[in-house]
Coordinates of C-alpha atoms in Angstrom, one line a residue:
X1 CA 18.3 -56.0 -14.1
X2 CA 20.5 -54.1 -12.2
X3 CA 19.7 -50.7 -10.4
X4 CA 22.0 -48.0 -8.9
X5 CA 20.0 -44.7 -7.7
X6 CA 22.9 -42.8 -6.1
X7 CA 26.3 -41.9 -6.8
X8 CA 29.2 -43.2 -6.6
X9 CA 31.6 -43.9 -3.4
X10 CA 34.2 -42.2 -5.3
X11 CA 35.7 -39.3 -3.9
X12 CA 34.7 -36.2 -5.7
X13 CA 32.6 -38.0 -8.1
X14 CA 29.1 -36.2 -6.9
X15 CA 31.2 -33.0 -6.3
X16 CA 32.9 -32.2 -9.7
X17 CA 29.9 -34.3 -11.9
X18 CA 31.5 -31.5 -14.8
X19 CA 34.9 -33.1 -14.6
X20 CA 33.8 -36.9 -14.1
X21 CA 31.0 -36.4 -17.1
X22 CA 32.0 -33.7 -18.9
X23 CA 30.0 -31.8 -21.3
X24 CA 26.8 -34.8 -19.9
X25 CA 26.8 -32.6 -16.7
X26 CA 27.2 -29.2 -18.2
X27 CA 24.3 -27.3 -19.5
X28 CA 21.6 -28.3 -17.1
X29 CA 21.7 -24.6 -15.5
X30 CA 21.4 -21.0 -17.4
X31 CA 24.1 -19.7 -14.4
X32 CA 26.9 -18.0 -16.0
X33 CA 30.3 -19.5 -15.4
X34 CA 32.9 -17.5 -12.9
X35 CA 36.4 -17.7 -14.9
X36 CA 36.2 -14.0 -15.4
X37 CA 40.0 -12.9 -14.6
X38 CA 40.4 -9.6 -12.3
X39 CA 43.1 -7.8 -12.4
X40 CA 44.9 -7.5 -9.1
X41 CA 44.7 -3.6 -9.0
X42 CA 43.0 -1.0 -11.3
X43 CA 39.9 0.8 -11.5
X44 CA 38.7 -1.4 -14.2
X45 CA 39.1 -4.8 -11.8
X46 CA 37.0 -3.0 -9.5
X47 CA 34.2 -2.2 -11.7
X48 CA 33.9 -5.6 -12.9
X49 CA 34.1 -7.0 -9.8
X50 CA 31.4 -4.2 -8.7
X51 CA 29.4 -5.5 -11.7
X52 CA 29.4 -8.7 -11.2
X53 CA 28.1 -8.6 -7.4
X54 CA 25.7 -6.4 -8.8
X55 CA 24.2 -8.5 -11.5
X56 CA 24.3 -12.1 -8.8
X57 CA 21.1 -13.4 -8.3
X58 CA 22.1 -13.2 -4.5
X59 CA 22.2 -9.6 -4.7
X60 CA 19.0 -9.1 -6.5
X61 CA 17.2 -11.0 -3.6
X62 CA 18.8 -9.0 -1.2
X63 CA 17.5 -5.5 -3.0
X64 CA 14.5 -7.2 -3.4
X65 CA 14.6 -7.5 0.4
X66 CA 15.7 -4.4 1.1
X67 CA 12.5 -2.8 -1.0
X68 CA 10.2 -4.9 0.7
X69 CA 11.5 -3.9 3.9
X70 CA 11.8 0.5 3.3
X71 CA 8.2 0.5 2.0
X72 CA 7.1 -0.8 5.3
X73 CA 7.2 3.0 6.7
X74 CA 5.4 4.4 3.8
X75 CA 2.8 2.1 5.5
X76 CA 3.2 3.6 9.0
X77 CA 4.0 7.2 9.1
X78 CA 1.8 9.2 7.6
X79 CA 2.9 10.4 4.1
X80 CA 3.0 14.4 2.8
X81 CA 1.3 12.8 -0.6
X82 CA -1.9 11.5 1.1
X83 CA -2.5 13.3 3.8
X84 CA -0.4 16.3 4.7
X85 CA -2.7 17.6 7.7
X86 CA -1.4 14.5 9.6
X87 CA 2.2 14.7 8.8
X88 CA 2.1 18.1 9.9
X89 CA 0.0 16.9 13.3
X90 CA 2.6 14.0 13.6
X91 CA 5.6 17.5 13.3
X92 CA 3.8 18.7 15.9
X93 CA 3.1 15.7 18.5
X94 CA 6.5 14.6 17.9
X95 CA 8.9 17.1 17.6
X96 CA 12.4 15.1 17.8
X97 CA 11.3 11.8 15.7
X98 CA 9.5 14.4 13.0
X99 CA 12.7 15.9 12.2
X100 CA 14.6 12.2 12.4
X101 CA 12.2 11.4 10.1
X102 CA 12.2 14.5 7.8
X103 CA 15.7 13.8 7.2
X104 CA 15.5 10.6 6.3
X105 CA 12.6 11.1 4.1
X106 CA 10.0 8.7 6.5
X107 CA 7.5 11.6 5.1
X108 CA 8.0 10.7 1.2
X109 CA 9.1 7.5 1.4
X110 CA 8.4 6.8 -2.5
X111 CA 10.2 9.8 -3.9
X112 CA 13.3 9.7 -1.7
X113 CA 16.3 9.3 -2.6
X114 CA 17.6 6.1 -0.8
X115 CA 14.3 4.2 -2.1
X116 CA 14.8 5.5 -5.4
X117 CA 18.3 4.1 -5.1
X118 CA 17.2 0.5 -4.3
X119 CA 14.5 0.4 -6.9
X120 CA 17.3 1.7 -9.1
X121 CA 19.9 -1.1 -8.2
X122 CA 17.1 -3.7 -8.1
X123 CA 16.1 -3.3 -11.7
X124 CA 19.8 -3.0 -13.1
X125 CA 20.8 -5.9 -11.6
X126 CA 18.0 -8.1 -12.7
X127 CA 18.7 -6.8 -15.5
X128 CA 21.7 -7.6 -15.8
X129 CA 21.6 -10.9 -14.4
X130 CA 18.6 -11.7 -17.4
X131 CA 20.9 -11.3 -19.9
X132 CA 23.0 -13.8 -20.2
X133 CA 21.3 -16.1 -18.9
X134 CA 18.7 -15.3 -22.0
X135 CA 21.3 -16.1 -24.3
X136 CA 22.5 -19.0 -22.8
X137 CA 19.5 -20.7 -22.8
X138 CA 18.8 -19.9 -26.5
X139 CA 22.1 -21.5 -27.2
X140 CA 20.7 -24.3 -25.7
X141 CA 18.0 -24.5 -27.2
X142 CA 19.7 -24.8 -30.5
X143 CA 21.7 -27.3 -29.3
X144 CA 21.3 -30.6 -29.1
X145 CA 21.3 -33.6 -26.5
X146 CA 25.2 -34.4 -25.2
X147 CA 26.6 -37.5 -26.5
X148 CA 26.5 -40.0 -23.1
X149 CA 29.3 -40.8 -20.8
X150 CA 32.2 -43.9 -21.5
X151 CA 31.3 -45.1 -18.1
X152 CA 27.2 -44.3 -17.3
X153 CA 28.0 -46.0 -13.7
X154 CA 29.0 -42.8 -12.1
X155 CA 25.6 -40.9 -12.6
X156 CA 23.1 -40.7 -10.1
X157 CA 20.4 -42.8 -11.4
X158 CA 21.5 -45.8 -13.6
X159 CA 20.1 -49.4 -14.4
X160 CA 21.7 -52.2 -16.9
X161 CA 20.3 -55.8 -18.1
X162 CA 21.0 -58.1 -20.8
X163 CA 18.4 -58.6 -23.8
X164 CA 18.6 -60.9 -26.3
X165 CA 17.9 -58.1 -29.3
X166 CA 19.8 -56.3 -31.1
X167 CA 21.5 -53.7 -30.4
X168 CA 19.8 -51.7 -33.6
X169 CA 16.8 -52.8 -32.3
X170 CA 17.0 -51.7 -28.5
X171 CA 18.2 -48.2 -29.8
X172 CA 15.1 -47.7 -32.2
X173 CA 12.8 -48.9 -29.6
X174 CA 14.7 -46.5 -27.0
X175 CA 14.4 -43.6 -29.5
X176 CA 10.6 -44.4 -30.0
X177 CA 10.2 -44.2 -26.2
X178 CA 11.6 -41.1 -25.6
X179 CA 9.8 -38.8 -28.2
X180 CA 7.0 -40.1 -26.9
X181 CA 7.8 -38.6 -23.7
X182 CA 8.8 -35.4 -25.4
X183 CA 12.0 -35.8 -24.8
X184 CA 14.8 -33.9 -27.2
X185 CA 16.8 -36.9 -28.8
X186 CA 19.6 -37.8 -31.0
X187 CA 21.8 -40.8 -31.4
X188 CA 25.5 -40.5 -31.3
X189 CA 27.2 -43.8 -32.0
X190 CA 25.9 -46.7 -29.7
X191 CA 23.9 -44.9 -27.6
X192 CA 20.6 -41.9 -27.4
X193 CA 21.1 -39.4 -25.8
X194 CA 17.8 -36.9 -25.2
X195 CA 17.3 -34.0 -22.6
X196 CA 13.8 -33.0 -21.0
X197 CA 12.9 -29.9 -18.6
X198 CA 13.7 -27.0 -20.5
X199 CA 10.4 -25.0 -19.6
X200 CA 12.4 -25.0 -16.1
X201 CA 14.8 -22.9 -17.1
X202 CA 12.5 -20.6 -19.3
X203 CA 10.3 -20.2 -16.2
X204 CA 13.0 -19.2 -14.3
X205 CA 13.9 -16.4 -17.1
X206 CA 9.6 -15.3 -17.0
X207 CA 9.7 -14.8 -13.2
X208 CA 12.8 -12.8 -13.4
X209 CA 11.4 -10.5 -16.5
X210 CA 8.1 -10.3 -14.9
X211 CA 9.8 -8.8 -12.1
X212 CA 11.1 -6.3 -14.0
X213 CA 7.5 -5.6 -15.6
X214 CA 6.3 -5.0 -11.8
X215 CA 9.0 -2.9 -11.2
X216 CA 7.9 -1.1 -14.7
X217 CA 4.3 -1.0 -13.9
X218 CA 5.0 0.6 -10.8
X219 CA 7.0 3.1 -12.1
X220 CA 4.5 4.1 -14.4
X221 CA 1.7 3.8 -11.9
X222 CA 3.9 6.2 -9.6
X223 CA 5.0 8.8 -11.9
X224 CA 1.7 9.5 -14.1
X225 CA -1.2 8.4 -11.4
X226 CA -3.5 11.0 -10.1
X227 CA -5.4 10.2 -6.9
X228 CA -8.2 13.0 -5.7
X229 CA -11.1 13.1 -3.2
X230 CA -14.5 14.8 -3.3
X231 CA -17.3 14.9 -1.0
X232 CA -20.7 15.1 -2.7
X233 CA -24.9 15.7 -0.8
X234 CA -27.3 14.1 -2.9
X235 CA -28.2 15.9 -6.1
X236 CA -24.8 17.9 -6.5
X237 CA -22.2 16.6 -8.9
X238 CA -18.8 16.8 -10.2
X239 CA -16.8 17.1 -13.1
X240 CA -13.2 15.7 -13.8
X241 CA -11.3 19.2 -12.9
X242 CA -8.8 20.4 -10.9
X243 CA -10.5 22.5 -9.1
X244 CA -14.0 20.2 -8.3
X245 CA -11.4 18.1 -6.5
X246 CA -11.3 18.3 -2.5
X247 CA -8.1 17.1 -1.9
X248 CA -5.7 16.3 -5.1
X249 CA -2.5 14.4 -5.4
X250 CA -0.3 13.4 -9.1
X251 CA 2.9 12.4 -10.0
X252 CA 5.5 14.4 -11.7
X253 CA 4.4 13.4 -14.5
X254 CA 0.8 14.1 -14.8
X255 CA -0.3 16.6 -16.8
X256 CA -3.6 18.3 -15.6
X257 CA -4.6 19.0 -19.8
X258 CA -4.8 15.9 -20.1
X259 CA -7.5 14.8 -18.3
X260 CA -10.3 13.2 -19.2
X261 CA -13.7 14.5 -19.6
X262 CA -16.2 12.9 -17.4
X263 CA -18.4 13.4 -14.4
X264 CA -21.6 12.5 -12.2
X265 CA -24.5 13.6 -10.4
X266 CA -25.2 12.0 -7.0
X267 CA -29.0 11.6 -6.9
X268 CA -29.3 9.2 -3.8
X269 CA -28.2 7.2 -1.2
X270 CA -29.2 4.1 -0.3
X271 CA -28.3 2.7 3.5
X272 CA -30.3 0.1 5.4
X273 CA -29.1 -1.6 9.1
X274 CA -29.7 -4.9 10.9
X275 CA -32.9 -3.1 13.5
X276 CA -32.5 -6.8 15.6
X277 CA -30.2 -8.8 17.1
X278 CA -26.8 -8.9 18.1
X279 CA -26.3 -7.2 15.2
X280 CA -28.5 -4.6 14.9
X281 CA -26.7 -1.3 13.2
X282 CA -24.6 -3.7 11.6
X283 CA -24.4 -2.0 7.8
X284 CA -26.5 -4.1 5.2
X285 CA -26.5 -1.8 1.8
X286 CA -24.5 1.0 1.5
X287 CA -25.4 2.2 -2.4
X288 CA -24.5 5.5 -4.1
X289 CA -26.9 5.8 -6.8
X290 CA -25.7 7.9 -9.6
X291 CA -25.6 9.4 -13.2
X292 CA -22.8 10.3 -15.1
X293 CA -21.4 11.4 -18.7
X294 CA -18.4 10.6 -20.5
X295 CA -16.5 12.6 -23.3
X296 CA -17.8 16.1 -24.7
X297 CA -20.5 14.3 -26.1
X298 CA -22.2 14.2 -22.3
X299 CA -24.0 10.9 -23.1
X300 CA -26.2 9.8 -19.6
X301 CA -25.8 6.4 -18.2
X302 CA -27.6 5.5 -14.6
X303 CA -25.2 3.6 -12.0
X304 CA -25.1 2.4 -8.9
X305 CA -21.7 2.3 -7.0
X306 CA -21.1 0.6 -3.5
X307 CA -17.8 0.1 -1.1
X308 CA -16.3 -2.5 -3.2
X309 CA -18.0 -2.3 -6.6
X310 CA -16.2 1.1 -8.0
X311 CA -17.2 2.7 -11.8
X312 CA -14.9 2.7 -13.8
X313 CA -15.4 5.6 -16.0
X314 CA -12.9 6.8 -18.8
X315 CA -9.8 4.9 -17.5
X316 CA -10.4 5.7 -14.0
X317 CA -12.1 4.5 -10.8
X318 CA -14.6 6.0 -8.8
X319 CA -14.6 4.7 -5.0
X320 CA -17.4 5.2 -2.4
X321 CA -15.5 5.5 0.8
X322 CA -17.6 6.6 3.3
X323 CA -21.3 8.6 3.5
X324 CA -22.7 10.9 6.3
X325 CA -25.8 13.4 6.7
X326 CA -25.8 16.9 6.1
X327 CA -29.0 19.1 8.0
X328 CA -30.7 21.5 5.4
X329 CA -30.6 24.5 7.7
X330 CA -32.1 28.3 6.8
X331 CA -30.7 30.9 8.2
X332 CA -32.4 34.7 8.4
X333 CA -30.5 37.8 9.8
X334 CA -31.8 40.3 11.8
X335 CA -33.5 42.1 8.9
X336 CA -35.2 38.6 8.3
X337 CA -33.6 38.0 4.6
X338 CA -32.3 34.7 4.0
X339 CA -28.7 35.0 4.6
X340 CA -28.1 31.3 3.8
X341 CA -30.1 27.9 2.6
X342 CA -28.4 24.6 1.7
X343 CA -27.2 21.1 3.0
X344 CA -24.7 21.3 5.6
X345 CA -22.2 18.1 5.4
X346 CA -21.4 17.0 9.5
X347 CA -18.8 14.4 10.0
X348 CA -19.5 11.4 11.9
X349 CA -18.0 11.5 15.6
X350 CA -19.6 8.1 16.2
X351 CA -18.9 5.9 12.8
X352 CA -21.3 2.9 14.2
X353 CA -24.3 4.8 15.0
X354 CA -23.5 8.6 12.7
X355 CA -23.5 11.2 15.8
X356 CA -22.3 13.6 13.6
X357 CA -20.6 17.7 14.1
X358 CA -20.8 20.7 12.4
X359 CA -20.7 24.2 11.8
X360 CA -22.6 27.0 10.2
X361 CA -20.9 30.0 9.1
X362 CA -22.8 33.1 7.5
X363 CA -20.8 36.1 6.6
X364 CA -23.4 37.8 5.0
X365 CA -25.4 38.7 7.9
X366 CA -26.8 41.8 9.3
X367 CA -28.3 43.2 12.1
X368 CA -32.0 44.6 11.9
X369 CA -30.3 48.1 12.3
X370 CA -28.3 47.2 9.2
X371 CA -24.8 46.5 11.2
X372 CA -22.7 43.2 10.3
X373 CA -22.7 40.7 12.1
X374 CA -21.4 37.5 10.9
X375 CA -23.4 34.9 13.0
X376 CA -21.7 31.0 13.3
X377 CA -23.6 28.0 15.0
X378 CA -22.3 25.1 16.6
X379 CA -24.2 21.7 15.9
X380 CA -24.3 18.3 17.2
X381 CA -26.6 15.9 15.0
X382 CA -27.9 12.4 16.4
X383 CA -29.5 10.6 13.8
X384 CA -32.0 9.0 16.8
X385 CA -32.4 10.5 19.9
X386 CA -33.2 8.7 22.9
X387 CA -34.4 11.3 25.0
X388 CA -33.2 13.2 28.2
X389 CA -34.0 10.1 29.9
X390 CA -31.2 8.1 27.6
X391 CA -28.7 10.4 29.4
X392 CA -26.3 10.4 26.5
X393 CA -27.0 13.0 23.4
X394 CA -25.4 10.3 21.2
X395 CA -26.8 8.2 18.8
X396 CA -29.0 4.9 19.5
X397 CA -29.2 3.7 15.6
X398 CA -27.0 5.2 12.6
X399 CA -30.3 5.6 10.6
X400 CA -32.7 8.5 10.5
X401 CA -35.5 7.3 12.7
X402 CA -35.8 10.1 15.1
X403 CA -33.0 13.1 13.8
X404 CA -32.5 16.0 16.5
X405 CA -30.2 19.0 15.6
X406 CA -28.8 20.7 19.0
X407 CA -27.3 24.6 18.1
X408 CA -25.5 26.9 19.6
X409 CA -25.2 30.2 18.3
X410 CA -21.7 32.9 17.8
X411 CA -21.9 36.1 16.2
X412 CA -19.1 38.5 15.5
X413 CA -16.4 38.4 13.3
X414 CA -15.8 35.6 11.9
X415 CA -12.2 36.1 10.6
X416 CA -12.8 34.9 6.8
X417 CA -11.4 38.3 5.9
X418 CA -7.9 37.5 7.6
X419 CA -6.9 35.5 3.9
X420 CA -5.7 32.9 6.5
X421 CA -7.2 29.5 5.6
X422 CA -9.8 27.8 7.6
X423 CA -11.4 24.3 8.0
X424 CA -14.9 24.3 7.0
X425 CA -16.0 21.7 9.6
X426 CA -14.6 24.0 12.9
X427 CA -15.2 27.6 14.3
X428 CA -13.0 30.1 15.2
X429 CA -14.1 31.2 18.1
X430 CA -11.6 34.3 18.9
X431 CA -13.4 37.2 17.2
X432 CA -17.0 36.0 18.5
X433 CA -19.3 35.7 21.0
X434 CA -21.6 33.2 22.4
X435 CA -25.4 34.4 22.5
X436 CA -26.8 33.4 26.1
X437 CA -30.3 33.2 27.4
X438 CA -31.9 36.3 29.8
X439 CA -30.4 34.2 32.7
X440 CA -26.7 34.6 31.6
X441 CA -26.4 30.4 30.7
X442 CA -25.6 29.8 27.0
X443 CA -28.5 29.8 24.5
X444 CA -28.7 26.4 22.9
X445 CA -32.2 24.9 21.3
X446 CA -32.3 21.1 19.9
X447 CA -35.1 20.9 16.8
X448 CA -36.3 18.8 15.1
X449 CA -36.5 18.9 10.8
X450 CA -39.1 21.1 9.9
X451 CA -41.3 18.8 8.0
X452 CA -41.4 15.9 10.5
X453 CA -41.6 17.5 13.3
X454 CA -45.4 16.9 14.4
X455 CA -44.4 13.1 13.5
X456 CA -41.5 12.5 15.6
X457 CA -43.0 13.5 18.5
X458 CA -45.3 10.8 18.1
X459 CA -42.2 8.5 17.8
X460 CA -43.0 5.1 19.8
X461 CA -39.3 4.9 20.4
X462 CA -38.7 8.0 22.1
X463 CA -41.5 8.7 24.2
X464 CA -40.9 12.2 24.6
X465 CA -43.4 15.1 25.3
X466 CA -43.4 18.7 24.0
X467 CA -42.2 19.6 27.5
X468 CA -39.1 17.5 26.7
X469 CA -38.4 19.1 23.6
X470 CA -39.2 21.7 21.9
X471 CA -41.4 20.7 18.9
X472 CA -40.5 23.8 16.6
X473 CA -37.7 23.3 14.1
X474 CA -36.9 27.2 14.5
X475 CA -34.6 28.9 16.7
X476 CA -34.5 32.5 17.4
X477 CA -31.8 34.3 18.2
X478 CA -32.2 36.7 21.1
X479 CA -32.8 40.3 20.3
X480 CA -34.5 39.2 17.8
X481 CA -30.7 39.4 15.2
X482 CA -31.8 36.1 13.5
X483 CA -32.9 32.6 13.3
X484 CA -31.9 29.1 11.7
X485 CA -34.2 26.8 10.8
X486 CA -33.9 22.8 10.6
X487 CA -35.8 22.3 7.2
X488 CA -34.3 18.2 6.8
X489 CA -31.8 15.9 6.3
X490 CA -29.8 14.8 3.0
X491 CA -26.7 12.1 2.9
X492 CA -23.3 12.9 1.5
X493 CA -21.0 10.7 0.3
X494 CA -17.4 10.8 -0.2
X495 CA -15.6 9.4 -3.6
X496 CA -11.6 8.9 -4.3
X497 CA -11.4 9.3 -8.0
X498 CA -8.0 7.3 -9.2
X499 CA -6.2 7.0 -12.4
X500 CA -3.3 4.2 -12.1
X501 CA -2.3 3.4 -15.5
X502 CA 0.4 0.2 -14.4
X503 CA -2.1 -1.5 -13.2
X504 CA -2.9 -3.8 -16.1
X505 CA 0.7 -3.9 -16.4
X506 CA 1.3 -4.7 -13.4
X507 CA -1.4 -7.7 -13.1
X508 CA 0.2 -9.0 -16.3
X509 CA 3.8 -9.4 -14.6
X510 CA 2.4 -10.5 -11.3
X511 CA 0.4 -13.7 -13.5
X512 CA 3.3 -14.0 -15.3
X513 CA 6.1 -14.0 -12.4
X514 CA 3.0 -17.1 -10.6
X515 CA 3.8 -19.1 -13.9
X516 CA 7.1 -18.8 -14.5
X517 CA 7.5 -19.4 -10.3
X518 CA 5.3 -22.3 -10.7
X519 CA 7.5 -23.8 -13.7
X520 CA 10.9 -23.0 -12.2
X521 CA 9.7 -25.2 -8.7
X522 CA 7.7 -28.0 -10.8
X523 CA 9.7 -28.9 -13.4
X524 CA 13.1 -30.2 -13.6
X525 CA 15.6 -30.5 -16.1
X526 CA 16.8 -34.0 -17.2
X527 CA 18.9 -36.0 -19.2
X528 CA 18.7 -39.8 -19.9
X529 CA 21.2 -41.8 -22.3
X530 CA 20.1 -45.7 -23.5
X531 CA 23.7 -47.6 -24.6
X532 CA 23.2 -50.9 -26.2
X533 CA 26.5 -52.9 -27.4
X534 CA 26.8 -56.8 -27.7
X535 CA 29.0 -58.2 -24.6
X536 CA 32.3 -58.0 -25.1
X537 CA 32.1 -61.5 -23.2
X538 CA 31.6 -63.1 -26.3
X539 CA 33.6 -61.8 -28.3
X540 CA 36.8 -62.7 -26.0
X541 CA 35.4 -66.7 -25.9
X542 CA 35.3 -66.2 -29.4
X543 CA 31.5 -66.6 -30.2
X544 CA 29.7 -65.0 -32.7
X545 CA 29.9 -61.3 -31.6
X546 CA 26.6 -60.6 -33.7
X547 CA 24.3 -63.5 -32.2
X548 CA 25.5 -62.8 -28.2
X549 CA 23.7 -60.9 -26.1
X550 CA 23.0 -57.2 -25.9
X551 CA 24.2 -55.3 -23.0
X552 CA 21.4 -52.8 -22.1
X553 CA 22.9 -49.6 -19.7
X554 CA 20.3 -46.8 -19.1
X555 CA 21.6 -43.2 -17.0
X556 CA 20.0 -40.6 -15.6
X557 CA 21.1 -36.9 -14.1
X558 CA 19.2 -33.8 -13.3
X559 CA 20.3 -30.9 -12.1
X560 CA 19.7 -31.5 -8.8
X561 CA 19.9 -34.5 -7.1
X562 CA 16.4 -36.1 -6.5
X563 CA 14.3 -39.5 -6.5
X564 CA 12.0 -38.5 -9.0
X565 CA 15.3 -39.0 -11.7
X566 CA 15.1 -42.5 -10.1
X567 CA 11.2 -42.9 -10.9
X568 CA 11.8 -41.7 -14.1
X569 CA 14.8 -43.8 -15.3
X570 CA 12.7 -46.9 -13.5
X571 CA 9.6 -45.9 -15.4
X572 CA 11.5 -45.6 -18.9
X573 CA 13.6 -49.0 -18.4
X574 CA 9.9 -51.3 -17.4
X575 CA 8.3 -49.1 -21.1
X576 CA 11.1 -50.4 -22.5
X577 CA 11.9 -53.5 -21.6
X578 CA 9.1 -55.2 -24.2
X579 CA 11.1 -54.3 -26.8
X580 CA 14.4 -55.3 -25.2
X581 CA 13.4 -58.7 -22.3
X582 CA 15.9 -59.5 -20.3
X583 CA 17.9 -62.6 -21.3
X584 CA 18.8 -65.2 -19.5
X585 CA 21.3 -65.0 -16.5
X586 CA 24.8 -65.6 -17.7
X587 CA 26.7 -69.3 -16.0
X588 CA 28.7 -68.6 -13.1
X589 CA 32.1 -69.1 -15.5
X590 CA 30.7 -65.7 -16.9
X591 CA 31.9 -62.1 -16.7
X592 CA 29.6 -59.9 -15.9
X593 CA 30.2 -57.4 -18.4
X594 CA 28.6 -54.8 -16.9
X595 CA 30.9 -54.3 -14.6
X596 CA 33.4 -51.2 -14.9
X597 CA 36.4 -53.2 -15.6
X598 CA 39.7 -52.1 -14.5
X599 CA 41.3 -51.1 -17.8
X600 CA 39.1 -48.7 -19.0
X601 CA 39.8 -44.8 -18.5
X602 CA 39.0 -43.0 -15.6
X603 CA 38.8 -39.9 -18.0
X604 CA 35.0 -39.7 -19.6
X605 CA 34.8 -39.8 -23.5
X606 CA 32.4 -36.8 -24.7
X607 CA 31.0 -35.8 -27.9
X608 CA 32.9 -32.4 -29.0
X609 CA 30.1 -31.7 -31.2
X610 CA 30.7 -28.0 -31.7
X611 CA 26.9 -27.5 -32.0
X612 CA 26.8 -27.9 -27.7
X613 CA 27.9 -25.5 -26.5
X614 CA 29.7 -26.1 -22.9
X615 CA 28.8 -23.9 -19.6
X616 CA 30.1 -26.3 -16.7
X617 CA 27.9 -27.7 -14.6
X618 CA 27.1 -25.2 -11.8
X619 CA 23.7 -24.9 -11.0

């Protein structure tokens, strides 16, 4: 048995398999033939040329690369659709660069003209690339393996041997063997033609179709999405209506009238931290315990939301983003009337130990004489106060072990009647005067929670005395103009409610893309031919041609040169050998009929079967 696993030394044999092998070397790819004859001049020629370039795979890959590059500014530069406040701050800080970014659409990348153009061109390119490939692949599935070339020695993988078995027996055994190996088989004359690996092109098409599905999913998600944020204090709730959101953004096709009816109330918030060792203060549990309802019937359900465990309600996802503390205060004016009572969310300034700042605005306060006297309080809250000897007002631990509220007061005009929007977490002091004590110093005080003041003074970690911190929980303003009382502490949590209709479609496309890519990478399209004929040497010597040895030839061809084709051919030959055992070696005087004859024509003779569509050998 002789085996050949590399290409022939004849010039041009490997470079043009389609020319040497004819239809045997065709149809191994669904790439369309570039046989378009463009006019030398005229708009028609330019349009056809542009369409050919746009629908080529290299341009599709280039557009995909440009799309990924174009998405980078959307991640690094503040976006108007996400945080317009940050965009305004960026423009104020970088005036020149901000103008350039604004003209280039960097503050709204995903809705900019240039990003939309890349997106649409990629969409068109993929469709134009896939459609002709799909039709050609369907034609190949309906076709049959092409007949064997006359000179199998030209193929990259080749083997031959002599056997005493009859040609018909060899071909029948080869046909059974190839069918067992799941080849598509047909017999043509004295040869068996087979083909395998159609899933490679199917995987290639699936990959590109999946890319289109993902693009459609992203478009659907961008056009019909909605996203909003809500800060909720313990005991408060939320319902899915536009007025309930603290901030809200949506796609251009989102209809607020179609918002699903649901809502929830935050019953409590659980937070635990590591208290000892090098990981002291590290969060261990963040959990919001809520009661939610869906639909018009309002049936209530209990659920817990954690940072990486969102709640799925009526096609919307509710994410837990962050949490903080909300001191509960009571404010009385100069008349002794309660003009404010409630929990005020404070924003953490120290994300590790939750030192937080906030303001309390009381527009309805009056003096004891009944004159208008709006009050404003600036405060700093620390969950665990280290004492005056610690040298810092910053919190020492994130849990509320020794909560202290440091307050200073202002009075006058808060500016709420001007009609201009104000930040609820900042105090505009332009029209306000700060309270001062008898010595002219700023009037401020540190307060303990009303229901825990005595307990806090006995805290073993602080070692404070009533002389070091006022044990009272109330700060009385000078001139009997009012007071503020620190009643207790609640916890707040911020939630993000998102509606992303294209997520399921995008996930399906991503999974199909991975499956298609795996198929196109690991499955090889290949063909195998088996030819069995009586030795011509017996006929030439006057022997009985029907009883002489049979020459068995096997050859393989893959879409791309690979050692796997030769290895598979060797395995097939070994499996066929028991049905076509090697004959005795020919005598030295007997010519080797397996060698190519000088009289054989160099041109291959391929099947002219009209059921085999030819597409060229271009991969």
